PDB file of C-alpha atoms in Angstrom:
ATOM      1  CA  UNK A   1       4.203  23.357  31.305  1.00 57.00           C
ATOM      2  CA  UNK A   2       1.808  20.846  31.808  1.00 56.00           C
ATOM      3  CA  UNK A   3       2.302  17.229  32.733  1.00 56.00           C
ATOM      4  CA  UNK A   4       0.982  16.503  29.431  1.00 58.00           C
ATOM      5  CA  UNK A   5       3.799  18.575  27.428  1.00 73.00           C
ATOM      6  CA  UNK A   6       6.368  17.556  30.215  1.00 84.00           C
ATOM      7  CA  UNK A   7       8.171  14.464  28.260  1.00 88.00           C
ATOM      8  CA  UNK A   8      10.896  14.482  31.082  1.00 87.00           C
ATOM      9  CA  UNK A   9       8.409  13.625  33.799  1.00 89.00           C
ATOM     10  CA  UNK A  10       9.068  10.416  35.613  1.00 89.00           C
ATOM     11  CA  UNK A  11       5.919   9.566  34.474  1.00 90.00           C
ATOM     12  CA  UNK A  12       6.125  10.338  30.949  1.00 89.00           C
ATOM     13  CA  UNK A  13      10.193   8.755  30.881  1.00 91.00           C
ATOM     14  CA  UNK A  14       8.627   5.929  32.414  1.00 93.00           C
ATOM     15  CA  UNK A  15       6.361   5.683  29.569  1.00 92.00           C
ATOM     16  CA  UNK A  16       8.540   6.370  27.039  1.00 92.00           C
ATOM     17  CA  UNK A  17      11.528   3.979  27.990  1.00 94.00           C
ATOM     18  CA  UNK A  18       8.423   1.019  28.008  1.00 94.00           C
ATOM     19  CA  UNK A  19       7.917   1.887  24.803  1.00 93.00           C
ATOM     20  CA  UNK A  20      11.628   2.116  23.737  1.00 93.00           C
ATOM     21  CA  UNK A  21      11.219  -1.601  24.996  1.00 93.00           C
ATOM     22  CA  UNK A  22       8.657  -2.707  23.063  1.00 93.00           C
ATOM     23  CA  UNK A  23      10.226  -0.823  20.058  1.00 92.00           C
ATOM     24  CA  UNK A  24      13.432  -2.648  20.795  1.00 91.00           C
ATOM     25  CA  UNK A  25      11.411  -5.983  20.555  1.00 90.00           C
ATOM     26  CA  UNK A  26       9.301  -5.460  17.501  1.00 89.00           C
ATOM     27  CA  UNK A  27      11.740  -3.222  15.035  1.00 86.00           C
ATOM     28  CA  UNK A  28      15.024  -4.066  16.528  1.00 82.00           C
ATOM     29  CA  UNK A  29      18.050  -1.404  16.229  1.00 83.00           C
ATOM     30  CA  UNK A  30      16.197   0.191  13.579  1.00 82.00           C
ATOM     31  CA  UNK A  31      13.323   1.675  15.685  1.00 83.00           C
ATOM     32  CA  UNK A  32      16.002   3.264  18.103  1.00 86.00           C
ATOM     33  CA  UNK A  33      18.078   4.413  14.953  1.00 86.00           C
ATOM     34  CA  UNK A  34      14.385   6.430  13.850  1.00 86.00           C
ATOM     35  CA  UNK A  35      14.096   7.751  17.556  1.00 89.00           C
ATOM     36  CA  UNK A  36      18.028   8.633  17.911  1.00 90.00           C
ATOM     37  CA  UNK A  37      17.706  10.628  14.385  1.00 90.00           C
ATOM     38  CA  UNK A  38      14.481  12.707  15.706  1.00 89.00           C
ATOM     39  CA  UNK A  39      15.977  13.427  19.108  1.00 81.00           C
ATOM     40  CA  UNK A  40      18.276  16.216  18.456  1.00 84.00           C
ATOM     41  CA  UNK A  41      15.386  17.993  16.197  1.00 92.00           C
ATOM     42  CA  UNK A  42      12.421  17.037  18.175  1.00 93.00           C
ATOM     43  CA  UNK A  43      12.946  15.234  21.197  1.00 91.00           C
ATOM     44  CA  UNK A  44       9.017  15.536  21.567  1.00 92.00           C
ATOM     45  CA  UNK A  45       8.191  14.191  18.554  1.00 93.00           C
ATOM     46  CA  UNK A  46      10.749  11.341  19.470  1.00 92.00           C
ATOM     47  CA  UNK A  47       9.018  10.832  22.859  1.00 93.00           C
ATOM     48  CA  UNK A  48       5.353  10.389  21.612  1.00 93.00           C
ATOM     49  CA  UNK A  49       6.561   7.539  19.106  1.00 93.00           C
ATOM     50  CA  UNK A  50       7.576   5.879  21.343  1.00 93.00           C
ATOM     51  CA  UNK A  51       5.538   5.957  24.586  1.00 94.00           C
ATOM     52  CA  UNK A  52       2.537   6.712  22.620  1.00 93.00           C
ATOM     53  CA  UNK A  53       2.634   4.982  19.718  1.00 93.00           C
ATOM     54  CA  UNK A  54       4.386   1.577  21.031  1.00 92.00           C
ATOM     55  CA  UNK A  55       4.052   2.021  24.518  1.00 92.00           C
ATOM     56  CA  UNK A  56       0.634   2.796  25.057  1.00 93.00           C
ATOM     57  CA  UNK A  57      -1.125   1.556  21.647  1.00 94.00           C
ATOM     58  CA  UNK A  58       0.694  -1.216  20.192  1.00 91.00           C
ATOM     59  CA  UNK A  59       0.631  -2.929  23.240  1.00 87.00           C
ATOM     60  CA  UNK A  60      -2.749  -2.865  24.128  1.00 92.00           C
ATOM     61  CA  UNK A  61      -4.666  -6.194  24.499  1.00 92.00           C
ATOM     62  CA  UNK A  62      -7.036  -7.115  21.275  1.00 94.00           C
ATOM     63  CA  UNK A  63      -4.037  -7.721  18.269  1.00 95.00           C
ATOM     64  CA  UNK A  64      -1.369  -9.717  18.191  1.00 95.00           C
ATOM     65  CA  UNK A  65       2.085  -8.493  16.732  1.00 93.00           C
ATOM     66  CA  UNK A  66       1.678 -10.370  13.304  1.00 96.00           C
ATOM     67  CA  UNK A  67      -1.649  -8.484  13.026  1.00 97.00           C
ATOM     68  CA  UNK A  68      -0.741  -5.274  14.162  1.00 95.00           C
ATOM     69  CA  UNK A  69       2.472  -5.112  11.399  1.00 96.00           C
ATOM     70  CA  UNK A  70       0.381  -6.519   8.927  1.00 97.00           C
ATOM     71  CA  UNK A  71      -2.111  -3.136   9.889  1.00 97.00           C
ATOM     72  CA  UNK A  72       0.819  -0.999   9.859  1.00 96.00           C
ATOM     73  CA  UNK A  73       1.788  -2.229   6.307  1.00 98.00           C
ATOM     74  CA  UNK A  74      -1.706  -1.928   4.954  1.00 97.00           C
ATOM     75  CA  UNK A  75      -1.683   1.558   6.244  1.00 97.00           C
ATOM     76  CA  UNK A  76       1.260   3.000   5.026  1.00 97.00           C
ATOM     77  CA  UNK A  77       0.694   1.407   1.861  1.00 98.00           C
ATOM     78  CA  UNK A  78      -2.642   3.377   1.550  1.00 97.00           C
ATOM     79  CA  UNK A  79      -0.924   6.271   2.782  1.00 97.00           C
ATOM     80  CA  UNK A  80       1.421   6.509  -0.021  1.00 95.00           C
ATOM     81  CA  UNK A  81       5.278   8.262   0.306  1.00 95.00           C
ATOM     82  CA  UNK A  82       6.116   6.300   3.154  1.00 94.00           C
ATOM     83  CA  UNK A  83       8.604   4.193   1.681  1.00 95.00           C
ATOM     84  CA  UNK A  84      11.445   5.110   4.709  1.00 93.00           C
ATOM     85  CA  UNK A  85       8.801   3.800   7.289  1.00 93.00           C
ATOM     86  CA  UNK A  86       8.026   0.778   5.483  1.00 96.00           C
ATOM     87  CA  UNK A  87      11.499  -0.081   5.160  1.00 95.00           C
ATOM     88  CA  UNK A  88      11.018  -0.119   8.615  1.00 93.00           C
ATOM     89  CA  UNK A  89       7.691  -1.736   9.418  1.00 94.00           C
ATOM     90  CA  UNK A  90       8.389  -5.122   7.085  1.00 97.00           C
ATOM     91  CA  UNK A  91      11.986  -5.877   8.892  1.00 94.00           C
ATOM     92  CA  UNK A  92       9.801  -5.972  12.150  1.00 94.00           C
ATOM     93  CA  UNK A  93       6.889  -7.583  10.126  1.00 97.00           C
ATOM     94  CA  UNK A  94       9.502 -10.267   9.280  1.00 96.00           C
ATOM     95  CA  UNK A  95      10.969  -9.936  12.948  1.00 94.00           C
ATOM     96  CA  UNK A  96       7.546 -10.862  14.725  1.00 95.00           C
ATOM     97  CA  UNK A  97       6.931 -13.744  12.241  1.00 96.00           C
ATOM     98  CA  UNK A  98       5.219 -12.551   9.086  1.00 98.00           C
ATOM     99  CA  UNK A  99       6.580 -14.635   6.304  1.00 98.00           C
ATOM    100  CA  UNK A 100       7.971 -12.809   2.893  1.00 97.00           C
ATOM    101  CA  UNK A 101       5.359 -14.424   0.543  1.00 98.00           C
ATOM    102  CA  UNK A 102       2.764 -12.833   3.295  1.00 98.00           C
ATOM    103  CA  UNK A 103       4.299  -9.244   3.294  1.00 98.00           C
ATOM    104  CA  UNK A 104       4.132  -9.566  -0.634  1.00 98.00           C
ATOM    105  CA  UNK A 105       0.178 -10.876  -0.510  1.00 97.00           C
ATOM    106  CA  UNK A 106      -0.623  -7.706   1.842  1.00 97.00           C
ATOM    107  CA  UNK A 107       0.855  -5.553  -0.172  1.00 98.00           C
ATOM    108  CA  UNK A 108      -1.044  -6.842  -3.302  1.00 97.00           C
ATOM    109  CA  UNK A 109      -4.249  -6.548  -1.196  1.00 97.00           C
ATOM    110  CA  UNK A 110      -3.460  -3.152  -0.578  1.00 97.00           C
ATOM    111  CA  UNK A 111      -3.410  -2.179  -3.862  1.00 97.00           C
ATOM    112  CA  UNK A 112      -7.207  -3.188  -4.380  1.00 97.00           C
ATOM    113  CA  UNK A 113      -8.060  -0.187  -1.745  1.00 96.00           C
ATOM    114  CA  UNK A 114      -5.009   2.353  -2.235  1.00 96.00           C
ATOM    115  CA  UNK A 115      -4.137   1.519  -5.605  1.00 97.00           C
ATOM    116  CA  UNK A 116      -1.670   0.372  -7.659  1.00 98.00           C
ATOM    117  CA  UNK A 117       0.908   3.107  -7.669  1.00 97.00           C
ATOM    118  CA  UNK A 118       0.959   3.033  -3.847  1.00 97.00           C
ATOM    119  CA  UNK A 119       1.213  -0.651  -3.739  1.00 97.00           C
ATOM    120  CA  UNK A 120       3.924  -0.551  -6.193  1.00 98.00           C
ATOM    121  CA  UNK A 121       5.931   1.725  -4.264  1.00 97.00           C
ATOM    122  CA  UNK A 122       5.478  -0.461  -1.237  1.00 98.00           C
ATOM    123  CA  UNK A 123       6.486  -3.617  -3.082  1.00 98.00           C
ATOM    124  CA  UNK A 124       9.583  -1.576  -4.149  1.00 98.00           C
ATOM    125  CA  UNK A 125      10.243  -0.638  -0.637  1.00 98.00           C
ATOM    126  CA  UNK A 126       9.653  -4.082   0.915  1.00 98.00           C
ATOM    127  CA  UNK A 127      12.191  -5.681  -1.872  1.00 98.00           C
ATOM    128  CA  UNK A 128      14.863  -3.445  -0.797  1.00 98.00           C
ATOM    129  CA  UNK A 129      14.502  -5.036   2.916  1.00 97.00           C
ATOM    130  CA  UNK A 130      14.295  -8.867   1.399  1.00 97.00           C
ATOM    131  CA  UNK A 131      17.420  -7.728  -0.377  1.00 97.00           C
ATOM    132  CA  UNK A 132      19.254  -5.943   2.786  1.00 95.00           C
ATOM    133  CA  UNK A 133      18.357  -9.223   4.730  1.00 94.00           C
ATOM    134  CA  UNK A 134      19.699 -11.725   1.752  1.00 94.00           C
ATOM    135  CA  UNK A 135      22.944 -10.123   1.544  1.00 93.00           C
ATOM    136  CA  UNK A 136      23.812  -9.751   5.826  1.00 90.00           C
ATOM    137  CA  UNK A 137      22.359 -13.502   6.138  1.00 89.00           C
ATOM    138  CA  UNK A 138      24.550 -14.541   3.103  1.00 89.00           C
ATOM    139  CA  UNK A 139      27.367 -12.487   4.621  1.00 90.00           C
ATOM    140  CA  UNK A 140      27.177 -14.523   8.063  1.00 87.00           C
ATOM    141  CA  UNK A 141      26.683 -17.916   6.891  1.00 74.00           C
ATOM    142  CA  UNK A 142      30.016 -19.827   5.466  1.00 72.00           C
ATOM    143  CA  UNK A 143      30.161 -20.602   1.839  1.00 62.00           C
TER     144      UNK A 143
END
């Protein structure tokens, strides 16, 4: 197997457990709850999320995290049927600073470029978050 297909190389767990890290930091427990769910079905597929996709691109130099989420959301929105990921991607878009009314205004941008079903769908999917957040930060604070 080559050290490119070899995800339990020291260099490739080395990779993988930075991006775990930055994972950890942008998406919370949610990001390892998406990686725990893949592992048992592909572990590979597991692996490249995160030291590809967070450990090697999301924190290269050039975008901050606000910008990058605010990407991510765009994207997905465009994409369409990623509602699940979403879900995902506003919690850390809230998590690394980006406001609710902001989320909302990218999403409506969206729409001008991936159209209104899409950013529908997206709206839906964000509201569910604001929602899920609401109720555990009403079910922490003392009436």
């Amino acid at each position: 197997m080559s050290a490119q297909h070899d995800i339990d190389s020291p260099e490739n767990i080395a990779r993988r457990q930075h991006g775990q890290q930055v994972l950890a930091r942008i998406d919370g427990e949610q990001g390892e709850a998406v990686l725990d769910s893949l592992g048992e079905t592909s572990p590979a597929l597991a692996h490249h999320i995160a030291a590809f996709a967070f450990g090697d691109v999301y924190e290269r130099p050039g975008l901050d995290a606000r910008s990058r989420q605010l990407v991510t959301l765009g994207a997905l929105t465009a994409l369409g049927g990623c509602e699940p990921q979403l879900q995902v991607h506003v919690n850390a878009a809230l998590n690394v600073g980006i406001t609710r009314e902001q989320i909302t205004e990218a999403l409506l941008h969206a729409a001008v470029y991936a159209g209104f079903p899409r950013a529908i769908n997206a709206t839906g999917a964000a509201e569910k978050v604001f929602q899920q957040r609401e109720a555990a930060a009403a079910a922490i604070t003392p009436s």
